[in-house]
Amino acid sequence: MRTYRFIVNHSAVGTMTRLHARALAFAAMLAPASAMAAGAGAPTEAVLLRPLSIVNTDDLQFGTMLRGVTAGTVVIDPFTDIRTTTGGVTAAGGNPAAARFVTYGGPLQTLQVNRGPLPVLTNGTGGTMAVTQLTLNGPVTRFLSAAGVLDLRVGGTLAVSANQPEGVYSGTFQIIVTYF
């Protein structure tokens, strides 16, 4: 049995907070290519996936929220993208969504998904918010499809303090995929 392990870092940014999951994958995992749409004049991009790779396709976004005089949370469901709030937090728009990744390997290959430390988001002026949980859209150990592909989604829980300072918050988190 050979084990391959890839760590993908994700940065976090927001309008009172949007957690980006931009994959900073190893160069050996990705081979980008470019093409022009025939007759359209608009550039398009394609990513050629090599076996044992992971690519970020959507960001974890908590969306825009209003702070309250009491603490609360914002939760993004990794299965449905539905945002819920508790306590003094009020949802106020944005495009809340779970992060989405496509993993590629051999047909029916086993893999294990883990995360690194939970991130603390900052706004650049001293304000912080902690992500208290990152949740997956399935179990930690999974199997790729017969085509060798897996749709991996990551939701989370953000702790918002009472009278949270305004701003755009950012941070990073890791997703670790081990292929067996």
Short mmCIF file of C-alpha atoms in Angstrom, two decimals:
data_model
loop_
_atom_site.label_atom_id
_atom_site.label_comp_id
_atom_site.label_asym_id
_atom_site.label_seq_id
_atom_site.Cartn_x
_atom_site.Cartn_y
_atom_site.Cartn_z
CA MET A 1 0.00 0.00 0.00
CA ARG A 2 1.35 3.42 -0.98
CA THR A 3 0.15 6.48 0.85
CA TYR A 4 0.16 9.92 -0.76
CA ARG A 5 -0.54 12.97 1.35
CA PHE A 6 -1.35 16.44 0.08
CA ILE A 7 -1.93 19.48 2.23
CA VAL A 8 -3.95 22.30 0.73
CA ASN A 9 -3.93 25.69 2.42
CA HIS A 10 -6.90 28.01 2.17
CA SER A 11 -7.03 31.70 2.85
CA ALA A 12 -10.01 33.40 4.41
CA VAL A 13 -11.44 36.81 3.56
CA GLY A 14 -14.83 38.40 4.01
CA THR A 15 -17.37 41.13 4.04
CA MET A 16 -17.88 40.67 7.69
CA THR A 17 -16.74 37.52 6.65
CA ARG A 18 -16.17 35.30 3.78
CA LEU A 19 -13.78 32.41 4.24
CA HIS A 20 -11.99 31.82 0.95
CA ALA A 21 -10.69 28.39 0.27
CA ARG A 22 -8.24 29.15 -2.49
CA ALA A 23 -6.20 26.01 -2.92
CA LEU A 24 -2.48 26.63 -2.93
CA ALA A 25 -1.81 23.20 -4.31
CA PHE A 26 1.63 21.85 -5.01
CA ALA A 27 2.86 22.53 -8.54
CA ALA A 28 3.08 18.80 -9.22
CA MET A 29 -0.64 18.41 -8.59
CA LEU A 30 -1.94 20.95 -11.12
CA ALA A 31 -1.24 21.69 -14.75
CA PRO A 32 -3.21 24.78 -15.82
CA ALA A 33 -4.03 25.36 -19.48
CA SER A 34 -5.66 28.28 -21.30
CA ALA A 35 -7.86 28.55 -24.37
CA MET A 36 -9.97 31.18 -26.13
CA ALA A 37 -13.68 30.69 -26.71
CA ALA A 38 -14.18 30.46 -30.47
CA GLY A 39 -15.63 33.68 -31.80
CA ALA A 40 -16.51 35.01 -28.34
CA GLY A 41 -13.32 36.94 -27.67
CA ALA A 42 -13.52 36.15 -23.96
CA PRO A 43 -10.76 34.18 -22.25
CA THR A 44 -11.58 30.85 -20.64
CA GLU A 45 -9.50 28.60 -18.46
CA ALA A 46 -9.20 24.88 -18.00
CA VAL A 47 -7.41 22.89 -15.33
CA LEU A 48 -6.02 19.51 -16.22
CA LEU A 49 -6.24 17.28 -13.16
CA ARG A 50 -3.43 14.85 -12.59
CA PRO A 51 -4.04 11.74 -10.53
CA LEU A 52 -3.89 12.34 -6.77
CA SER A 53 -4.85 16.00 -6.88
CA ILE A 54 -7.28 18.40 -5.22
CA VAL A 55 -8.62 21.64 -6.69
CA ASN A 56 -10.67 24.34 -4.98
CA THR A 57 -13.74 25.37 -6.99
CA ASP A 58 -15.72 27.47 -4.44
CA ASP A 59 -14.90 29.37 -1.26
CA LEU A 60 -16.31 29.00 2.24
CA GLN A 61 -18.31 32.20 2.67
CA PHE A 62 -20.08 33.16 5.86
CA GLY A 63 -21.56 36.18 4.08
CA THR A 64 -22.42 39.60 5.45
CA MET A 65 -23.85 39.89 8.94
CA LEU A 66 -24.91 42.49 11.47
CA ARG A 67 -23.28 42.44 14.87
CA GLY A 68 -25.35 42.45 18.01
CA VAL A 69 -25.00 43.38 21.67
CA THR A 70 -24.83 39.67 22.49
CA ALA A 71 -22.49 37.03 21.07
CA GLY A 72 -23.63 34.50 18.51
CA THR A 73 -22.58 32.19 15.71
CA VAL A 74 -22.87 31.83 11.97
CA VAL A 75 -23.05 28.27 10.63
CA ILE A 76 -22.69 27.14 7.00
CA ASP A 77 -24.03 23.65 6.28
CA PRO A 78 -21.62 21.71 3.98
CA PHE A 79 -24.47 19.75 2.36
CA THR A 80 -26.93 22.58 1.59
CA ASP A 81 -24.99 25.90 1.82
CA ILE A 82 -27.70 27.10 4.19
CA ARG A 83 -26.55 29.76 6.66
CA THR A 84 -28.03 29.88 10.15
CA THR A 85 -27.29 32.37 12.91
CA THR A 86 -27.69 32.31 16.67
CA GLY A 87 -27.57 34.85 19.48
CA GLY A 88 -27.11 38.49 18.54
CA VAL A 89 -25.98 37.84 14.96
CA THR A 90 -28.29 38.76 12.07
CA ALA A 91 -27.71 37.54 8.52
CA ALA A 92 -27.54 40.50 6.12
CA GLY A 93 -26.89 39.19 2.64
CA GLY A 94 -23.85 38.10 0.78
CA ASN A 95 -23.47 34.72 -0.85
CA PRO A 96 -23.00 32.22 1.98
CA ALA A 97 -21.66 28.88 0.78
CA ALA A 98 -19.54 25.92 1.79
CA ALA A 99 -16.08 25.55 0.30
CA ARG A 100 -15.98 23.04 -2.53
CA PHE A 101 -13.10 20.93 -3.77
CA VAL A 102 -12.75 18.30 -6.45
CA THR A 103 -10.35 15.49 -5.65
CA TYR A 104 -9.06 13.16 -8.34
CA GLY A 105 -7.34 9.80 -8.13
CA GLY A 106 -7.88 6.21 -9.16
CA PRO A 107 -11.32 4.59 -9.55
CA LEU A 108 -12.80 3.69 -6.15
CA GLN A 109 -9.54 4.72 -4.44
CA THR A 110 -9.66 5.23 -0.67
CA LEU A 111 -8.82 8.61 0.78
CA GLN A 112 -8.90 10.28 4.16
CA VAL A 113 -9.79 13.95 4.69
CA ASN A 114 -8.55 15.88 7.73
CA ARG A 115 -8.13 19.51 8.62
CA GLY A 116 -5.33 21.49 10.19
CA PRO A 117 -5.78 23.89 13.13
CA LEU A 118 -8.98 25.90 13.27
CA PRO A 119 -8.42 29.43 11.95
CA VAL A 120 -8.79 32.75 13.71
CA LEU A 121 -9.91 35.44 11.30
CA THR A 122 -8.61 39.01 11.61
CA ASN A 123 -9.74 42.29 10.09
CA GLY A 124 -6.35 44.04 9.95
CA THR A 125 -7.20 46.48 12.75
CA GLY A 126 -7.13 44.10 15.70
CA GLY A 127 -10.56 42.51 15.42
CA THR A 128 -10.68 38.70 15.53
CA MET A 129 -13.27 35.97 15.08
CA ALA A 130 -12.61 32.26 15.62
CA VAL A 131 -13.84 29.49 13.38
CA THR A 132 -14.83 26.96 16.05
CA GLN A 133 -15.64 24.08 13.71
CA LEU A 134 -15.01 22.99 10.12
CA THR A 135 -17.47 20.33 8.93
CA LEU A 136 -17.28 17.95 5.98
CA ASN A 137 -20.07 16.70 3.74
CA GLY A 138 -19.38 13.12 4.70
CA PRO A 139 -17.11 10.85 6.71
CA VAL A 140 -13.36 11.36 7.10
CA THR A 141 -12.59 8.12 5.19
CA ARG A 142 -14.15 7.96 1.73
CA PHE A 143 -13.92 6.32 -1.66
CA LEU A 144 -13.54 8.07 -4.98
CA SER A 145 -16.21 7.35 -7.59
CA ALA A 146 -15.75 4.86 -10.43
CA ALA A 147 -14.43 7.85 -12.42
CA GLY A 148 -11.91 8.60 -9.64
CA VAL A 149 -13.58 11.85 -8.53
CA LEU A 150 -14.96 13.14 -5.21
CA ASP A 151 -16.93 16.32 -4.53
CA LEU A 152 -15.59 17.48 -1.16
CA ARG A 153 -17.40 20.30 0.66
CA VAL A 154 -16.40 22.09 3.86
CA GLY A 155 -18.77 24.15 6.01
CA GLY A 156 -18.07 25.74 9.34
CA THR A 157 -19.10 27.62 12.46
CA LEU A 158 -17.93 31.17 13.11
CA ALA A 159 -18.05 32.67 16.63
CA VAL A 160 -19.08 36.34 16.59
CA SER A 161 -18.50 38.34 19.77
CA ALA A 162 -20.90 40.86 21.23
CA ASN A 163 -20.26 44.23 19.55
CA GLN A 164 -17.83 42.59 17.12
CA PRO A 165 -15.64 45.24 15.41
CA GLU A 166 -16.72 45.96 11.83
CA GLY A 167 -14.57 44.93 8.91
CA VAL A 168 -13.56 42.36 6.38
CA TYR A 169 -12.03 39.39 8.19
CA SER A 170 -9.47 36.95 6.79
CA GLY A 171 -7.43 33.93 7.85
CA THR A 172 -6.34 30.51 6.61
CA PHE A 173 -7.12 26.85 7.15
CA GLN A 174 -5.74 23.57 5.85
CA ILE A 175 -7.45 20.59 4.30
CA ILE A 176 -5.29 17.46 4.26
CA VAL A 177 -6.19 14.69 1.82
CA THR A 178 -4.36 11.40 2.11
CA TYR A 179 -4.76 8.98 -0.79
CA PHE A 180 -4.26 5.26 -0.09
#
